[in-house]
mmCIF file of C-alpha atoms in Angstrom:
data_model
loop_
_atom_site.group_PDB
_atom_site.id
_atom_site.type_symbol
_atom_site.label_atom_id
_atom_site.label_comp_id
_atom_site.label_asym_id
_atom_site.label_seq_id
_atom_site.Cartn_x
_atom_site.Cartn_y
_atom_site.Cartn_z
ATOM 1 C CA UNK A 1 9.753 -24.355 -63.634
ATOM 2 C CA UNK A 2 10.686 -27.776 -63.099
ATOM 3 C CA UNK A 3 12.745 -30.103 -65.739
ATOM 4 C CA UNK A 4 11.420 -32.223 -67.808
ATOM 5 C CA UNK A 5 13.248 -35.118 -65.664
ATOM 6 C CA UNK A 6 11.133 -34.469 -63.057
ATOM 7 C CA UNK A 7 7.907 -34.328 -64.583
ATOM 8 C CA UNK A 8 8.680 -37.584 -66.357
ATOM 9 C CA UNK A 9 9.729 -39.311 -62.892
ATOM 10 C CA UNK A 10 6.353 -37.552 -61.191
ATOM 11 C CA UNK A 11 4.372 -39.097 -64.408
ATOM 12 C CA UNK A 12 6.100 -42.630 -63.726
ATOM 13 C CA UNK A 13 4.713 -42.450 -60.253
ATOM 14 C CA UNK A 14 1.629 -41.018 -60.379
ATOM 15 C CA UNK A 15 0.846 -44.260 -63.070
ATOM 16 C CA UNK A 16 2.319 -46.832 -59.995
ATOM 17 C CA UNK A 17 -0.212 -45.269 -57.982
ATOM 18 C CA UNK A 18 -2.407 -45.818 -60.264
ATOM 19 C CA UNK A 19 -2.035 -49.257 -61.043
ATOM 20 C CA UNK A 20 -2.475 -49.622 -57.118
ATOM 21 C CA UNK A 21 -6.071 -48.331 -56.610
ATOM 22 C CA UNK A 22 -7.303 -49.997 -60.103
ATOM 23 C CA UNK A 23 -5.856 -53.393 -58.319
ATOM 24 C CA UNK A 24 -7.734 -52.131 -54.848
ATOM 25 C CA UNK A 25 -11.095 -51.399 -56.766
ATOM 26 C CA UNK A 26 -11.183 -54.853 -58.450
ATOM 27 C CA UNK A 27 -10.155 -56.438 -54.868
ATOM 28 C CA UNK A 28 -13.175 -54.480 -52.777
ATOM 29 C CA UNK A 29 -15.301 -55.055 -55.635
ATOM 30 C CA UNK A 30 -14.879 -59.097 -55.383
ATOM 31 C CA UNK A 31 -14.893 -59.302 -51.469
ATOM 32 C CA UNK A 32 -18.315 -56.514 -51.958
ATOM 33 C CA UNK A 33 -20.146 -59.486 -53.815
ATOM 34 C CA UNK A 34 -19.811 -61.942 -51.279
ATOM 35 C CA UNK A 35 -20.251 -59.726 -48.292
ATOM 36 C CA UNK A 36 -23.346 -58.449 -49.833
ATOM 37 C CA UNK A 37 -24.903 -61.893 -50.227
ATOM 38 C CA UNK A 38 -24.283 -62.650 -46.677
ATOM 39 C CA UNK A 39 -25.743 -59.187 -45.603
ATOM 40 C CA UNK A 40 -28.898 -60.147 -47.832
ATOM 41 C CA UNK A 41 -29.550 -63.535 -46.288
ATOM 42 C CA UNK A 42 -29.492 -62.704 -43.150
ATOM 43 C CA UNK A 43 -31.227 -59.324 -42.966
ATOM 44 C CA UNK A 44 -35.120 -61.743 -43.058
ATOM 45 C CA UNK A 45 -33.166 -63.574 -40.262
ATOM 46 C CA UNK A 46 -32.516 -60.616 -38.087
ATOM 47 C CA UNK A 47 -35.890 -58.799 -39.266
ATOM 48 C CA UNK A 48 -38.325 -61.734 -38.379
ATOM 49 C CA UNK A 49 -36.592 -62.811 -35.118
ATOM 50 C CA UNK A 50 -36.454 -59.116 -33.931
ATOM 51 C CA UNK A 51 -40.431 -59.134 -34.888
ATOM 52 C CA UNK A 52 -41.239 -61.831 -33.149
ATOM 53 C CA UNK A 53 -39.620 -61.092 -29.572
ATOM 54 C CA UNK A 54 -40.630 -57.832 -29.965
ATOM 55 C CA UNK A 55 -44.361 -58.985 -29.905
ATOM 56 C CA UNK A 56 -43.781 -61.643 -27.291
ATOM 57 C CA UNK A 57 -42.072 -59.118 -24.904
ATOM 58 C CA UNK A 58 -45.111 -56.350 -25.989
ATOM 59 C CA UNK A 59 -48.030 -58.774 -25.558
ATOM 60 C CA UNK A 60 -46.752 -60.770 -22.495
ATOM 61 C CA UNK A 61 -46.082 -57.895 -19.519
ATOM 62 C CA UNK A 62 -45.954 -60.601 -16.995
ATOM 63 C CA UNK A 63 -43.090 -62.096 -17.853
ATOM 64 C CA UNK A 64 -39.903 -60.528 -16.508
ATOM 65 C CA UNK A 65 -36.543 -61.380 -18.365
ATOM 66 C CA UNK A 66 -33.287 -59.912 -17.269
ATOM 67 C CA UNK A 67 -32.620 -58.417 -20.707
ATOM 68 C CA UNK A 68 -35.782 -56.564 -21.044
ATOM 69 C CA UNK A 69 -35.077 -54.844 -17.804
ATOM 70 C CA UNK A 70 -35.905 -50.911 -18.244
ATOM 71 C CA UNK A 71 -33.495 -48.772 -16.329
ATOM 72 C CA UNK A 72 -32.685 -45.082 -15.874
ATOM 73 C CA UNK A 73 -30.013 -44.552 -18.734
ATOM 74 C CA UNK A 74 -26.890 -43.527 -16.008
ATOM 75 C CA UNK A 75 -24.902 -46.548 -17.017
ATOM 76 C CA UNK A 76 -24.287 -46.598 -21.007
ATOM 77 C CA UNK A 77 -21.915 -49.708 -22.756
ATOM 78 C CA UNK A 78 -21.508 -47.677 -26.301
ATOM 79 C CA UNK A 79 -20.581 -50.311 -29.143
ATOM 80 C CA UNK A 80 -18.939 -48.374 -32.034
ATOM 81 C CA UNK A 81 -17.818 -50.165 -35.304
ATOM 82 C CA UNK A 82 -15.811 -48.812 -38.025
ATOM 83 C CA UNK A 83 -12.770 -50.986 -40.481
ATOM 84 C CA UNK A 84 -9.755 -52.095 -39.639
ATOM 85 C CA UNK A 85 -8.337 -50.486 -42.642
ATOM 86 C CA UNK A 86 -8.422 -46.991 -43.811
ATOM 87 C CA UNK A 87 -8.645 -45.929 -47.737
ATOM 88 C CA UNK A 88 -12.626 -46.290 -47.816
ATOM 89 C CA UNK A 89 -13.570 -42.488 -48.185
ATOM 90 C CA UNK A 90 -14.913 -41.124 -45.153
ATOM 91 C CA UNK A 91 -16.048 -44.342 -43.944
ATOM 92 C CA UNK A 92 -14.231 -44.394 -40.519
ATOM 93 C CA UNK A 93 -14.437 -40.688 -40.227
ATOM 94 C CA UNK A 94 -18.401 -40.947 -40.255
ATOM 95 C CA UNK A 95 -18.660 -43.276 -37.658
ATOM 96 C CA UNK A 96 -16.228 -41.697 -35.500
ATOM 97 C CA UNK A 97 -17.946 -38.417 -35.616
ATOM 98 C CA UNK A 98 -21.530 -39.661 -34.954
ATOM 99 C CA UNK A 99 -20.317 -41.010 -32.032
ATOM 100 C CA UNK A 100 -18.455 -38.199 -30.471
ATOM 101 C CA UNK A 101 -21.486 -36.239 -31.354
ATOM 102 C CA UNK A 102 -24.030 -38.804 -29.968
ATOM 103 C CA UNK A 103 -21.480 -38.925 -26.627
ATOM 104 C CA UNK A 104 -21.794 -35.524 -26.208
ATOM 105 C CA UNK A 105 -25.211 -34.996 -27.216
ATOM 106 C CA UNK A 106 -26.638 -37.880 -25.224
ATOM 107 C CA UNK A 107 -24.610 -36.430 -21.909
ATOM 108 C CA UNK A 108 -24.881 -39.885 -20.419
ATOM 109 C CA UNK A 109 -23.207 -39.754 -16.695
ATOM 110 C CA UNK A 110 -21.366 -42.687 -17.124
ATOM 111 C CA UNK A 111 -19.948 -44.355 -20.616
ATOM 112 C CA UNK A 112 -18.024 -47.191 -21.174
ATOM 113 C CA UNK A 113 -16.657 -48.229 -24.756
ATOM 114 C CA UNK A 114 -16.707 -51.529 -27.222
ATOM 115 C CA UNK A 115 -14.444 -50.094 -30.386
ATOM 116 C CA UNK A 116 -14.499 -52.814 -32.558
ATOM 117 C CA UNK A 117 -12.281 -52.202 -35.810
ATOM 118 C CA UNK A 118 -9.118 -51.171 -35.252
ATOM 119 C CA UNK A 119 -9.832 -47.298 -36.370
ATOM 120 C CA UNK A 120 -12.098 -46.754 -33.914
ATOM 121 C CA UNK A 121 -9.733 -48.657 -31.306
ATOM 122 C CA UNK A 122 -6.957 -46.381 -32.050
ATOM 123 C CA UNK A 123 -9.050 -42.881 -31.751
ATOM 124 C CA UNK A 124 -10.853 -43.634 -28.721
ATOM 125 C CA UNK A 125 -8.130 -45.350 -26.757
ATOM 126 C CA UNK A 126 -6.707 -42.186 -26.363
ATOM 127 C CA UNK A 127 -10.094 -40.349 -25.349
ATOM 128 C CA UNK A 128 -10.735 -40.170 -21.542
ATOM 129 C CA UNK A 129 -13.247 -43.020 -21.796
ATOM 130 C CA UNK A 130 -13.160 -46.217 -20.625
ATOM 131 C CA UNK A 131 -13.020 -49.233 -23.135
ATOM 132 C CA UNK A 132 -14.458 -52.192 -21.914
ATOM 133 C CA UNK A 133 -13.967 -54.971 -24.278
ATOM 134 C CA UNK A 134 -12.179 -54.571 -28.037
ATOM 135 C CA UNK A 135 -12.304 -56.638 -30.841
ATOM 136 C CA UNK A 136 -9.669 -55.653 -33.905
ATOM 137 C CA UNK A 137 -8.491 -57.638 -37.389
ATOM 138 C CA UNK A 138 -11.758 -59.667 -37.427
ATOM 139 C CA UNK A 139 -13.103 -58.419 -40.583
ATOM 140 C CA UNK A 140 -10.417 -60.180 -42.430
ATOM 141 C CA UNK A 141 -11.995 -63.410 -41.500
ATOM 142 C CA UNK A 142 -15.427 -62.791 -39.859
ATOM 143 C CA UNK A 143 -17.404 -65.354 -38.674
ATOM 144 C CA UNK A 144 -20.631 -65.751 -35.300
ATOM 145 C CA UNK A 145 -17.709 -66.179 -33.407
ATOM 146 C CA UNK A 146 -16.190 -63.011 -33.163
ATOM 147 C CA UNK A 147 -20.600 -61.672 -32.130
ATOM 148 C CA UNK A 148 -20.916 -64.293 -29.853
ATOM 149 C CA UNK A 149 -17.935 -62.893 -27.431
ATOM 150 C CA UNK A 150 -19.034 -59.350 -28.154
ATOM 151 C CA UNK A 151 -22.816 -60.475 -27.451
ATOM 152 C CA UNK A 152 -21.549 -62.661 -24.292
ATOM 153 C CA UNK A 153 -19.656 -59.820 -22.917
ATOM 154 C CA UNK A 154 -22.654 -56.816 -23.483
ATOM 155 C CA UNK A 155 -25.529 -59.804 -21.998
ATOM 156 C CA UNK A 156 -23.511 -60.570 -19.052
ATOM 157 C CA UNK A 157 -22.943 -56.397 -18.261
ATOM 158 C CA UNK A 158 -26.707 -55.808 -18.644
ATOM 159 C CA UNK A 159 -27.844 -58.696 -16.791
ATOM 160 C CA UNK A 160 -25.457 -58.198 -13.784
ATOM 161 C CA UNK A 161 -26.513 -54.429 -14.264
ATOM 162 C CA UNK A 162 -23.672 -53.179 -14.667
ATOM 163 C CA UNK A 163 -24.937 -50.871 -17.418
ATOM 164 C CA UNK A 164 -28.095 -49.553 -18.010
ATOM 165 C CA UNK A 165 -28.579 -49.647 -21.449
ATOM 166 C CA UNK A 166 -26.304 -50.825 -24.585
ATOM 167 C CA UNK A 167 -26.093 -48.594 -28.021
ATOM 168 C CA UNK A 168 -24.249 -49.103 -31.203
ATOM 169 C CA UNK A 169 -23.508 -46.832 -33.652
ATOM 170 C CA UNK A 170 -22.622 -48.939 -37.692
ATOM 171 C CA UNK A 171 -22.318 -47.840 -41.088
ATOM 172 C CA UNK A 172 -25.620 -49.508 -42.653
ATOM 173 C CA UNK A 173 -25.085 -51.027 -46.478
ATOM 174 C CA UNK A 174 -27.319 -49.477 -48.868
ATOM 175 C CA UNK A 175 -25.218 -49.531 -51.963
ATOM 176 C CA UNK A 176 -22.248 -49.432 -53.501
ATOM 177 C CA UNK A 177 -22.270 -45.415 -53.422
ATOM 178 C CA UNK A 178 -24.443 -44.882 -50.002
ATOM 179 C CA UNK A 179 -23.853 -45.618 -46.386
ATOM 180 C CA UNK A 180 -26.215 -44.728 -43.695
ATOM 181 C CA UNK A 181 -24.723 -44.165 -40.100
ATOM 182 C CA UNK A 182 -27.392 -45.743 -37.987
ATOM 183 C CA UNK A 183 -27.634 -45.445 -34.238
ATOM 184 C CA UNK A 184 -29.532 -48.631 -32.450
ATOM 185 C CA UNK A 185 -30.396 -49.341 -28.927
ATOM 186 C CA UNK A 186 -29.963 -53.569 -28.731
ATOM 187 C CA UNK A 187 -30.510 -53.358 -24.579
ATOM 188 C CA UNK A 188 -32.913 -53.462 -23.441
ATOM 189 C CA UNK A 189 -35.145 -54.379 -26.221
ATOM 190 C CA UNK A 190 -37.650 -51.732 -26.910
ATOM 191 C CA UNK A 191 -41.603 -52.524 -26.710
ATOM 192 C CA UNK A 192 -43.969 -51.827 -29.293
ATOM 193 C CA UNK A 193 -46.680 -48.713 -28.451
ATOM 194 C CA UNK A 194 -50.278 -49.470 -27.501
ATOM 195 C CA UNK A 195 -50.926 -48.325 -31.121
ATOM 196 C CA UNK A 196 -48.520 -50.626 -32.810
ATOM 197 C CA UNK A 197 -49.633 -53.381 -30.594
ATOM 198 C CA UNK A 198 -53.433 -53.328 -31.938
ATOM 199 C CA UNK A 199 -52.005 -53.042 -35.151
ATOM 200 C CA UNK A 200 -49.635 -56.189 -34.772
ATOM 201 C CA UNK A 201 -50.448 -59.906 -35.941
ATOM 202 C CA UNK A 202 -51.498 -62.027 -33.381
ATOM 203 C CA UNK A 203 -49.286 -64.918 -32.670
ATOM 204 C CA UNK A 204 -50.189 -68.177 -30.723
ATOM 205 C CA UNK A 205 -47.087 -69.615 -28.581
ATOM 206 C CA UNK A 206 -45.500 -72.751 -28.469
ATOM 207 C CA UNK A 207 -44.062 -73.293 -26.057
ATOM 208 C CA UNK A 208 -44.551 -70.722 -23.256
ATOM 209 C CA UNK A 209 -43.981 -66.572 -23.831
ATOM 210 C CA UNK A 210 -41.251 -67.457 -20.861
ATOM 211 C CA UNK A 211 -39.373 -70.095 -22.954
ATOM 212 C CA UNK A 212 -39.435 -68.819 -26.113
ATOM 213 C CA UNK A 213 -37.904 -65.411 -24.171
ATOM 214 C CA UNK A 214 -35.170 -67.445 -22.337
ATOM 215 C CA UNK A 215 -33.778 -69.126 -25.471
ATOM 216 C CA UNK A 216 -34.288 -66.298 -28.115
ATOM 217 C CA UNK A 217 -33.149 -62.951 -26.465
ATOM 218 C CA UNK A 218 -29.911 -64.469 -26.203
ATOM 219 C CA UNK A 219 -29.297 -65.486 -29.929
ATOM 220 C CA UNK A 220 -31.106 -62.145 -30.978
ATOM 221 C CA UNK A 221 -28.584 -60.229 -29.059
ATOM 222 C CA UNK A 222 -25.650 -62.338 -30.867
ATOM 223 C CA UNK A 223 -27.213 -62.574 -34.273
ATOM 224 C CA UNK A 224 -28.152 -58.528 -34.023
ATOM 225 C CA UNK A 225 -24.190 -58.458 -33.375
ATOM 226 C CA UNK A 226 -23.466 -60.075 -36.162
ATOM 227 C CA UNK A 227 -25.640 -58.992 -38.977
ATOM 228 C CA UNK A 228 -24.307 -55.251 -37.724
ATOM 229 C CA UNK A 229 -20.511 -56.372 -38.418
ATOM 230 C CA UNK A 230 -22.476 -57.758 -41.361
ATOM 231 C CA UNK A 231 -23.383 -54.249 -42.550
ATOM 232 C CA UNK A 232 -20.698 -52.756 -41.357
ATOM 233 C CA UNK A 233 -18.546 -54.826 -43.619
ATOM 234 C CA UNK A 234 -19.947 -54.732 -46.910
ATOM 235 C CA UNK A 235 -20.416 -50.676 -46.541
ATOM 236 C CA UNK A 236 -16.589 -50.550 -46.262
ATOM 237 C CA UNK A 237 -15.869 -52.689 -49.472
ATOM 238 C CA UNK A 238 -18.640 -50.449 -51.158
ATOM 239 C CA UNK A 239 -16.648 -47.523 -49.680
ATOM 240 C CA UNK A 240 -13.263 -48.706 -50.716
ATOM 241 C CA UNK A 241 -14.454 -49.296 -54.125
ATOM 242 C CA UNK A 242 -15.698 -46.013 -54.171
ATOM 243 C CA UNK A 243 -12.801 -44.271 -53.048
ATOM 244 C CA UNK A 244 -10.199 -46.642 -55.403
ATOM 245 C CA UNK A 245 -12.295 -45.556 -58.532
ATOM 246 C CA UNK A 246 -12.294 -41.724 -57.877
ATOM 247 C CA UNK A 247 -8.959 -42.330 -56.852
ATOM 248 C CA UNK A 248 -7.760 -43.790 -59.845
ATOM 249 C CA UNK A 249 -9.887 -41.319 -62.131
ATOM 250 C CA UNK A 250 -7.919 -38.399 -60.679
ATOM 251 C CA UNK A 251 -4.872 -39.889 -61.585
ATOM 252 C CA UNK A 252 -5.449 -40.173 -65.097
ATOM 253 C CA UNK A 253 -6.293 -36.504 -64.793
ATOM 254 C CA UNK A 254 -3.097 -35.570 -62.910
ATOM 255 C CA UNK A 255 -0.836 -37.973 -65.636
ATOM 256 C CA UNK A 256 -3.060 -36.170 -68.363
ATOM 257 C CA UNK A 257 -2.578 -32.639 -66.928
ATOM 258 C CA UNK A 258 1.286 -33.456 -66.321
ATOM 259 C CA UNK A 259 1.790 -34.810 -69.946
ATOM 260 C CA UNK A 260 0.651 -31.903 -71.081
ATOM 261 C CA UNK A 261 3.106 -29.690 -68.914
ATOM 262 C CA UNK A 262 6.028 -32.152 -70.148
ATOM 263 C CA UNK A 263 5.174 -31.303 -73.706
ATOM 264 C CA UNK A 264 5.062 -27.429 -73.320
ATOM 265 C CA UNK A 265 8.159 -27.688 -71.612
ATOM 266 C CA UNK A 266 9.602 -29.813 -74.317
ATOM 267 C CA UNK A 267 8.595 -27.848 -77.363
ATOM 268 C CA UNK A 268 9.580 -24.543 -75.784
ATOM 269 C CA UNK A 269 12.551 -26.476 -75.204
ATOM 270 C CA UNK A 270 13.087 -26.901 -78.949
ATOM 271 C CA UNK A 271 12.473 -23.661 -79.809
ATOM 272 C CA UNK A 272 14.322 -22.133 -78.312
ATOM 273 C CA UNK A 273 17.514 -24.706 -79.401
ATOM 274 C CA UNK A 274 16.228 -23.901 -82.972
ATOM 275 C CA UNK A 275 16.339 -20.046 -82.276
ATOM 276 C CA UNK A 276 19.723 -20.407 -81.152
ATOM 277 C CA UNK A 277 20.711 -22.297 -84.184
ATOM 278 C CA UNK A 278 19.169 -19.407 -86.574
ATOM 279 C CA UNK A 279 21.153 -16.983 -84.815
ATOM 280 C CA UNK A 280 24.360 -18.842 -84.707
ATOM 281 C CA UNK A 281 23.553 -19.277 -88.438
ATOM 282 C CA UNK A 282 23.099 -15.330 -89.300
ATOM 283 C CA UNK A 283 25.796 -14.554 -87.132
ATOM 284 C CA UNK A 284 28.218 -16.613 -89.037
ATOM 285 C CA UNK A 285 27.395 -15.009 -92.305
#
């Protein structure tokens, strides 16, 4: 049974650990608030714009744009985004798995790789797939910068056909406690059904189908980017928070449950001195 030195050094630490994730919880809570508002303004952004090219590109089949190009899926640019951090739950561990299971699933002949997040950098750069393009620490400081490289890089691939097709598999924000893993196709962009299209509103262009193509698809492919890293970041602050708080509630169980060990051990400890001085006592007389 171990001394009651021990348990009182074990107690000492197990608070310092504590103190820790109750100071990570507050942190992920404040930078959750401001990622969320971002991730809130620009979801109507992303929504609407993705509406309306969708109904161009549906509506207009005579114009031909190099992004809306459908190709035989042989040639697949895979775009997978976890944190650059770790103690967020199974935040990383999610993503990482949907992946290997959509890679093997999916059976695509030929996959190329855009980790972005260090976590995902450092698992798959040791898988037997190439990684085209990475992008690590830009959480930290994230800005349309850091989407319009990735979007640059995944437009000029497509358009040069290089690949056939370009997925990406995110952590979507839902709330503090939920995640969804969501798996989206941005290239090319998918066509509403004959169905859907009768059921669409009717827009009138200006200017031409063919301009408003040529200046949009670009920015929808770099704002899509970035409203993804978007999500992506506020679900890991959620996570984090998460995490910190059961965290730090099992360590007030484990300093609770220890305490209590520390006092058995104590009081058995004065019994028995006691006992010892009774005996002492009676043997004396």
């Amino acid at each position: 049974m171990a001394n009651t030195i021990d348990i009182r050094r074990r107690i000492r630490s197990v608070k310092n650990t504590q103190q820790i994730t109750r100071a990570m919880k507050m942190v992920a809570a404040a930078k959750l608030r401001r990622a969320h508002d971002r991730i809130v303004a620009a979801r109507p952004y992303s929504a609407a714009l993705r509406e309306v090219l969708v109904s161009v590109a549906t509506r207009v089949e005579s114009v031909e744009h190099p992004l809306l190009r459908e190709r035989e899926e042989k040639r697949v640019l895979f775009v997978i985004v976890t944190a650059d951090k770790g103690l967020c739950g199974a935040f990383n561990a999610n993503v990482i798995k949907g992946a290997t299971n959509t890679l093997r699933d999916r059976d695509w002949p030929e996959v190329q790789l855009i980790p972005i997040g260090r976590k995902g950098n450092d698992f798959f750069r040791r898988r037997q797939i190439p990684i085209r393009h990475q992008a690590v620490n830009i959480f930290q400081a994230l800005a349309l910068g850091h989407a319009t490289d990735i979007a640059k890089t995944i437009s000029d691939d497509f358009v040069s056909e290089k690949v056939d097709a370009v997925y990406v598999i995110y952590n979507e924000f839902r709330s503090v406690i939920q995640q969804t893993l969501r798996i989206e196709r941005l290239l090319p962009l998918e066509r509403l059904s004959e169905e859907q299209a009768l059921e669409a509103v009717e827009y009138l262009y200006e200017p031409s189908p063919e301009l408003i193509l040529q200046e949009l698809l670009p920015k929808h492919i770099e704002f899509q980017i970035y409203r993804i890293l978007l999500e992506s970041a506020a679900a890991e602050h959620g996570a984090r928070m998460t995490a910190m708080e059961s965290a730090t509630k099992n360590a007030s169980e484990l300093i609770d449950s220890l305490t209590l060990t520390y006092n058995r051990i104590r009081q058995a400890s004065i019994t028995k001195e006691i006992i010892e001085i009774v005996s002492g006592a009676a043997a004396a007389k």
